[in-house]
Amino acid sequence: MKFKKSLFISLILYASTLFADSWAVAFMYHRFNETKYPSTNIKIEQFKKQLEYLKANDYNVWHLSKIISYIKAKKELPPKTVALTIDDAYISFYEDGYPHLKEMGFAFSLMVSTNPVDAKSKNYMSWSQMREIKKHKAEFINHSVMHHYLIQKDKKEIRDEILKAQRRLQEELGDSTNENPRLFSYPFGEYDERVENILEELDFVGITQTSGAIGFDTDLRKIPRFPMAEAYASMDSFITKLNTKPMPIVSVLPKNNIIKNNNPPKLTLTLKEQLPNMQCFISSGKKINHTWVSQTELEVSADKELKKPRDKYTCTAPTRDNKWYWYSHLWIIE
């Protein structure tokens, strides 16, 4: 009897360990082979090498919605699961990026702002082109109507931006588009507590442009993705980010990320355990101060004012299995 009880407890602990160690990584792209926009562009050779690496190393390339469905259901993700996401539906993606995804047979997620498409802008894909790529493992995610800064809008305007875009996506691409779960990619990657709460009221998951891996404790209003632009798209950088895990965070303070007078801001992270060899940075890559104020509570602050319009605190720490814990926090400076 004691043996059976011991075995049962061991199996529960083993399952819990597996469950806790289940995560995925999402990458974000914008423009393809548009070298005059280096901050949002990826060169095709860089992109091809990344796809070839995923294929050669047997990665599971899933739609972002499938990953989120697993996270919401607390269902274990298979190892080596990634999502490839593309913001804005620029025509350069259709012409220079999509053919390589199609060739590889990879699933991908396209974030669509509906107004530029309805306006038939030559810089963006058409609805017809989207219906074409839907046949080749594309999914479509709400990226608002106008691609405006939502934190500058009132509640009605924010709701309209989300719901009208959702309606247009479903009118053009099918009633099941971006449903179960509903995802919303923040324009410019910007959000505050008010926008997050509106999104939650409308039953949408929020997709950010802050870096980090996705796990069961990830805030569903702030799903992270690693930006892939020319300067950050080397194979060394790509492989490092493939080998990241979600920081084991219990809580984050302050809840609002708007900076008015408290610049530089103080970030307080409560973790499940103290992580040795933690390092923290601002967006420029400059190291910033961090202090363990208890076994599990970490305070992070820059030594100088952050510059407008936005900045990030990013903290990393090595894991026991030679990967990296990674967390990034967005600040909006007014």
mmCIF file of C-alpha atoms in Angstrom, residues 22-254:
data_model
loop_
_atom_site.group_PDB
_atom_site.id
_atom_site.type_symbol
_atom_site.label_atom_id
_atom_site.label_comp_id
_atom_site.label_asym_id
_atom_site.label_seq_id
_atom_site.Cartn_x
_atom_site.Cartn_y
_atom_site.Cartn_z
ATOM 1 C CA SER A 22 6.278 23.193 -21.148
ATOM 2 C CA TRP A 23 6.675 26.336 -23.218
ATOM 3 C CA ALA A 24 6.910 27.783 -26.743
ATOM 4 C CA VAL A 25 8.650 30.652 -28.524
ATOM 5 C CA ALA A 26 7.118 33.077 -31.051
ATOM 6 C CA PHE A 27 9.041 35.185 -33.564
ATOM 7 C CA MET A 28 7.806 38.416 -35.120
ATOM 8 C CA TYR A 29 8.568 39.688 -38.641
ATOM 9 C CA HIS A 30 7.402 42.763 -40.542
ATOM 10 C CA ARG A 31 9.076 43.545 -43.868
ATOM 11 C CA PHE A 32 11.001 41.238 -46.184
ATOM 12 C CA ASN A 33 13.929 42.375 -48.325
ATOM 13 C CA GLU A 34 13.027 46.064 -47.838
ATOM 14 C CA THR A 35 16.504 47.206 -46.855
ATOM 15 C CA LYS A 36 15.540 50.884 -46.526
ATOM 16 C CA TYR A 37 13.628 49.877 -43.366
ATOM 17 C CA PRO A 38 16.345 48.037 -41.385
ATOM 18 C CA SER A 39 14.552 48.333 -38.030
ATOM 19 C CA THR A 40 11.629 46.207 -39.265
ATOM 20 C CA ASN A 41 13.123 44.364 -42.239
ATOM 21 C CA ILE A 42 14.680 40.930 -42.504
ATOM 22 C CA LYS A 43 16.933 39.965 -45.388
ATOM 23 C CA ILE A 44 15.753 36.941 -47.332
ATOM 24 C CA GLU A 45 19.005 35.055 -46.763
ATOM 25 C CA GLN A 46 18.561 35.536 -43.019
ATOM 26 C CA PHE A 47 14.970 34.324 -43.202
ATOM 27 C CA LYS A 48 15.815 31.267 -45.301
ATOM 28 C CA LYS A 49 18.578 30.212 -42.907
ATOM 29 C CA GLN A 50 16.172 30.444 -39.982
ATOM 30 C CA LEU A 51 13.553 28.312 -41.739
ATOM 31 C CA GLU A 52 16.171 25.774 -42.790
ATOM 32 C CA TYR A 53 17.378 25.513 -39.197
ATOM 33 C CA LEU A 54 13.848 24.869 -37.934
ATOM 34 C CA LYS A 55 13.318 22.182 -40.573
ATOM 35 C CA ALA A 56 16.702 20.499 -40.054
ATOM 36 C CA ASN A 57 16.255 20.398 -36.277
ATOM 37 C CA ASP A 58 12.684 19.073 -36.285
ATOM 38 C CA TYR A 59 10.930 22.040 -34.707
ATOM 39 C CA ASN A 60 7.152 22.031 -34.410
ATOM 40 C CA VAL A 61 6.065 25.170 -36.288
ATOM 41 C CA TRP A 62 2.537 25.918 -35.125
ATOM 42 C CA HIS A 63 -0.018 28.647 -35.571
ATOM 43 C CA LEU A 64 0.168 31.074 -32.663
ATOM 44 C CA SER A 65 -3.517 30.371 -31.972
ATOM 45 C CA LYS A 66 -2.763 26.670 -31.436
ATOM 46 C CA ILE A 67 -0.070 27.512 -28.894
ATOM 47 C CA ILE A 68 -2.445 29.854 -27.066
ATOM 48 C CA SER A 69 -5.163 27.171 -27.089
ATOM 49 C CA TYR A 70 -2.762 24.762 -25.366
ATOM 50 C CA ILE A 71 -1.749 27.433 -22.848
ATOM 51 C CA LYS A 72 -5.373 28.299 -22.019
ATOM 52 C CA ALA A 73 -6.272 24.614 -21.630
ATOM 53 C CA LYS A 74 -3.145 23.942 -19.526
ATOM 54 C CA LYS A 75 -2.254 21.255 -22.051
ATOM 55 C CA GLU A 76 1.372 20.197 -22.309
ATOM 56 C CA LEU A 77 3.198 21.616 -25.335
ATOM 57 C CA PRO A 78 5.626 19.363 -27.197
ATOM 58 C CA PRO A 79 9.315 20.285 -26.999
ATOM 59 C CA LYS A 80 10.710 22.603 -29.664
ATOM 60 C CA THR A 81 7.437 24.371 -30.467
ATOM 61 C CA VAL A 82 7.592 27.750 -32.228
ATOM 62 C CA ALA A 83 5.277 30.216 -33.980
ATOM 63 C CA LEU A 84 6.219 32.443 -36.913
ATOM 64 C CA THR A 85 4.172 35.658 -36.906
ATOM 65 C CA ILE A 86 4.138 38.461 -39.472
ATOM 66 C CA ASP A 87 2.785 41.911 -38.653
ATOM 67 C CA ASP A 88 0.966 44.298 -41.001
ATOM 68 C CA ALA A 89 0.562 42.129 -44.149
ATOM 69 C CA TYR A 90 3.030 44.133 -46.218
ATOM 70 C CA ILE A 91 3.186 43.149 -49.883
ATOM 71 C CA SER A 92 6.874 42.325 -49.415
ATOM 72 C CA PHE A 93 5.832 39.401 -47.220
ATOM 73 C CA TYR A 94 3.595 38.007 -49.950
ATOM 74 C CA GLU A 95 6.261 38.466 -52.630
ATOM 75 C CA ASP A 96 9.445 37.557 -50.739
ATOM 76 C CA GLY A 97 8.589 35.851 -47.443
ATOM 77 C CA TYR A 98 5.527 33.712 -48.042
ATOM 78 C CA PRO A 99 7.019 31.628 -50.908
ATOM 79 C CA HIS A 100 9.673 30.232 -48.542
ATOM 80 C CA LEU A 101 7.121 29.359 -45.865
ATOM 81 C CA LYS A 102 4.986 27.651 -48.501
ATOM 82 C CA GLU A 103 7.990 25.687 -49.760
ATOM 83 C CA MET A 104 8.796 24.506 -46.224
ATOM 84 C CA GLY A 105 5.159 23.684 -45.467
ATOM 85 C CA PHE A 106 5.251 25.776 -42.288
ATOM 86 C CA ALA A 107 2.213 27.249 -40.558
ATOM 87 C CA PHE A 108 2.311 31.006 -39.942
ATOM 88 C CA SER A 109 0.210 33.780 -38.409
ATOM 89 C CA LEU A 110 -0.460 37.066 -40.232
ATOM 90 C CA MET A 111 -1.485 40.136 -38.203
ATOM 91 C CA VAL A 112 -3.840 42.245 -40.339
ATOM 92 C CA SER A 113 -4.956 45.871 -39.975
ATOM 93 C CA THR A 114 -8.045 45.982 -42.141
ATOM 94 C CA ASN A 115 -8.196 49.603 -43.348
ATOM 95 C CA PRO A 116 -5.036 49.540 -45.533
ATOM 96 C CA VAL A 117 -6.344 46.354 -47.153
ATOM 97 C CA ASP A 118 -9.805 47.835 -47.745
ATOM 98 C CA ALA A 119 -8.150 50.976 -49.148
ATOM 99 C CA LYS A 120 -6.291 48.778 -51.677
ATOM 100 C CA SER A 121 -2.931 50.284 -50.735
ATOM 101 C CA LYS A 122 -0.180 48.976 -53.018
ATOM 102 C CA ASN A 123 2.067 48.503 -49.975
ATOM 103 C CA TYR A 124 -0.220 45.870 -48.463
ATOM 104 C CA MET A 125 -1.641 42.511 -49.431
ATOM 105 C CA SER A 126 -5.152 42.250 -50.845
ATOM 106 C CA TRP A 127 -7.992 40.149 -49.478
ATOM 107 C CA SER A 128 -7.670 37.951 -52.551
ATOM 108 C CA GLN A 129 -4.015 37.274 -51.777
ATOM 109 C CA MET A 130 -4.936 36.434 -48.190
ATOM 110 C CA ARG A 131 -7.540 33.939 -49.370
ATOM 111 C CA GLU A 132 -4.824 32.384 -51.515
ATOM 112 C CA ILE A 133 -2.301 31.975 -48.698
ATOM 113 C CA LYS A 134 -5.035 30.656 -46.383
ATOM 114 C CA LYS A 135 -4.844 27.478 -48.481
ATOM 115 C CA HIS A 136 -1.187 27.122 -47.490
ATOM 116 C CA LYS A 137 -1.253 27.178 -43.675
ATOM 117 C CA ALA A 138 -1.853 30.889 -43.076
ATOM 118 C CA GLU A 139 -3.984 32.068 -40.174
ATOM 119 C CA PHE A 140 -5.104 35.666 -39.671
ATOM 120 C CA ILE A 141 -5.017 37.693 -36.466
ATOM 121 C CA ASN A 142 -6.707 40.993 -35.585
ATOM 122 C CA HIS A 143 -4.301 43.966 -35.710
ATOM 123 C CA SER A 144 -6.988 46.725 -35.482
ATOM 124 C CA VAL A 145 -8.654 48.777 -38.225
ATOM 125 C CA MET A 146 -6.387 51.808 -38.570
ATOM 126 C CA HIS A 147 -3.180 50.717 -36.790
ATOM 127 C CA HIS A 148 -3.350 53.710 -34.436
ATOM 128 C CA TYR A 149 -1.815 54.190 -30.990
ATOM 129 C CA LEU A 150 -4.584 52.724 -28.857
ATOM 130 C CA ILE A 151 -3.390 54.234 -25.587
ATOM 131 C CA GLN A 152 -4.352 57.631 -27.051
ATOM 132 C CA LYS A 153 -7.948 56.529 -27.735
ATOM 133 C CA ASP A 154 -11.028 56.466 -25.515
ATOM 134 C CA LYS A 155 -12.773 53.222 -24.609
ATOM 135 C CA LYS A 156 -15.357 53.351 -27.407
ATOM 136 C CA GLU A 157 -12.683 54.026 -30.028
ATOM 137 C CA ILE A 158 -10.568 51.130 -28.758
ATOM 138 C CA ARG A 159 -13.530 48.751 -28.808
ATOM 139 C CA ASP A 160 -14.434 49.885 -32.332
ATOM 140 C CA GLU A 161 -10.859 49.352 -33.556
ATOM 141 C CA ILE A 162 -10.938 45.784 -32.274
ATOM 142 C CA LEU A 163 -14.493 44.720 -33.103
ATOM 143 C CA LYS A 164 -14.746 46.332 -36.548
ATOM 144 C CA ALA A 165 -11.461 44.733 -37.607
ATOM 145 C CA GLN A 166 -12.689 41.373 -36.327
ATOM 146 C CA ARG A 167 -15.874 41.724 -38.374
ATOM 147 C CA ARG A 168 -13.962 42.590 -41.563
ATOM 148 C CA LEU A 169 -11.571 39.653 -41.130
ATOM 149 C CA GLN A 170 -14.504 37.279 -40.835
ATOM 150 C CA GLU A 171 -16.428 38.850 -43.723
ATOM 151 C CA GLU A 172 -13.460 38.406 -46.060
ATOM 152 C CA LEU A 173 -11.757 35.269 -44.726
ATOM 153 C CA GLY A 174 -14.535 33.219 -43.133
ATOM 154 C CA ASP A 175 -16.660 33.213 -39.986
ATOM 155 C CA SER A 176 -14.182 31.072 -38.048
ATOM 156 C CA THR A 177 -11.277 33.479 -38.654
ATOM 157 C CA ASN A 178 -9.523 34.436 -35.423
ATOM 158 C CA GLU A 179 -12.043 32.654 -33.190
ATOM 159 C CA ASN A 180 -11.428 30.214 -30.344
ATOM 160 C CA PRO A 181 -9.182 31.798 -29.289
ATOM 161 C CA ARG A 182 -9.524 35.414 -30.380
ATOM 162 C CA LEU A 183 -6.114 37.081 -30.686
ATOM 163 C CA PHE A 184 -5.268 40.774 -30.981
ATOM 164 C CA SER A 185 -1.837 42.138 -31.893
ATOM 165 C CA TYR A 186 -1.269 45.583 -30.352
ATOM 166 C CA PRO A 187 -0.427 48.241 -33.006
ATOM 167 C CA PHE A 188 3.180 49.369 -32.502
ATOM 168 C CA GLY A 189 3.309 46.842 -29.664
ATOM 169 C CA GLU A 190 1.911 49.526 -27.337
ATOM 170 C CA TYR A 191 -0.609 48.959 -24.565
ATOM 171 C CA ASP A 192 -1.356 50.058 -21.027
ATOM 172 C CA GLU A 193 -3.463 48.609 -18.217
ATOM 173 C CA ARG A 194 -6.625 50.259 -19.572
ATOM 174 C CA VAL A 195 -6.182 48.768 -23.066
ATOM 175 C CA GLU A 196 -5.342 45.361 -21.558
ATOM 176 C CA ASN A 197 -8.549 45.404 -19.524
ATOM 177 C CA ILE A 198 -10.696 46.345 -22.533
ATOM 178 C CA LEU A 199 -9.145 43.484 -24.472
ATOM 179 C CA GLU A 200 -9.921 41.091 -21.637
ATOM 180 C CA GLU A 201 -13.541 42.333 -21.463
ATOM 181 C CA LEU A 202 -13.899 41.493 -25.168
ATOM 182 C CA ASP A 203 -12.368 38.035 -24.626
ATOM 183 C CA PHE A 204 -9.235 38.677 -26.690
ATOM 184 C CA VAL A 205 -5.681 37.526 -25.978
ATOM 185 C CA GLY A 206 -3.138 40.353 -26.344
ATOM 186 C CA ILE A 207 -0.059 39.848 -28.522
ATOM 187 C CA THR A 208 2.908 42.142 -27.813
ATOM 188 C CA GLN A 209 6.274 43.028 -29.306
ATOM 189 C CA THR A 210 8.149 42.444 -26.051
ATOM 190 C CA SER A 211 10.572 39.544 -26.011
ATOM 191 C CA GLY A 212 10.360 36.291 -24.079
ATOM 192 C CA ALA A 213 9.012 32.749 -24.199
ATOM 193 C CA ILE A 214 5.373 31.700 -23.671
ATOM 194 C CA GLY A 215 4.363 29.445 -20.775
ATOM 195 C CA PHE A 216 1.433 28.537 -18.553
ATOM 196 C CA ASP A 217 2.058 31.517 -16.261
ATOM 197 C CA THR A 218 2.279 34.050 -19.107
ATOM 198 C CA ASP A 219 -0.241 36.903 -18.823
ATOM 199 C CA LEU A 220 -2.750 36.293 -21.630
ATOM 200 C CA ARG A 221 -3.023 40.046 -22.166
ATOM 201 C CA LYS A 222 0.716 40.227 -22.891
ATOM 202 C CA ILE A 223 1.922 37.309 -25.016
ATOM 203 C CA PRO A 224 5.613 37.943 -25.875
ATOM 204 C CA ARG A 225 7.353 37.538 -29.226
ATOM 205 C CA PHE A 226 10.965 37.942 -30.287
ATOM 206 C CA PRO A 227 11.345 40.645 -32.985
ATOM 207 C CA MET A 228 13.363 39.476 -35.980
ATOM 208 C CA ALA A 229 14.857 42.430 -37.866
ATOM 209 C CA GLU A 230 18.231 42.695 -39.606
ATOM 210 C CA ALA A 231 20.244 43.644 -36.509
ATOM 211 C CA TYR A 232 18.759 40.851 -34.363
ATOM 212 C CA ALA A 233 18.364 38.141 -36.987
ATOM 213 C CA SER A 234 21.799 36.506 -37.008
ATOM 214 C CA MET A 235 21.745 32.735 -36.572
ATOM 215 C CA ASP A 236 23.484 32.997 -33.193
ATOM 216 C CA SER A 237 20.775 35.375 -31.971
ATOM 217 C CA PHE A 238 17.995 33.243 -33.462
ATOM 218 C CA ILE A 239 19.275 30.037 -31.853
ATOM 219 C CA THR A 240 19.728 31.751 -28.484
ATOM 220 C CA LYS A 241 16.104 32.895 -28.572
ATOM 221 C CA LEU A 242 14.899 29.448 -29.607
ATOM 222 C CA ASN A 243 16.523 28.245 -26.393
ATOM 223 C CA THR A 244 14.676 30.539 -24.004
ATOM 224 C CA LYS A 245 12.149 29.729 -21.301
ATOM 225 C CA PRO A 246 9.566 31.935 -19.601
ATOM 226 C CA MET A 247 10.891 33.622 -16.471
ATOM 227 C CA PRO A 248 9.140 31.866 -13.512
ATOM 228 C CA ILE A 249 7.228 34.986 -12.451
ATOM 229 C CA VAL A 250 4.474 35.071 -9.827
ATOM 230 C CA SER A 251 3.660 38.802 -9.982
ATOM 231 C CA VAL A 252 4.773 42.071 -11.590
ATOM 232 C CA LEU A 253 4.549 45.602 -10.157
ATOM 233 C CA PRO A 254 3.571 48.250 -11.056
#
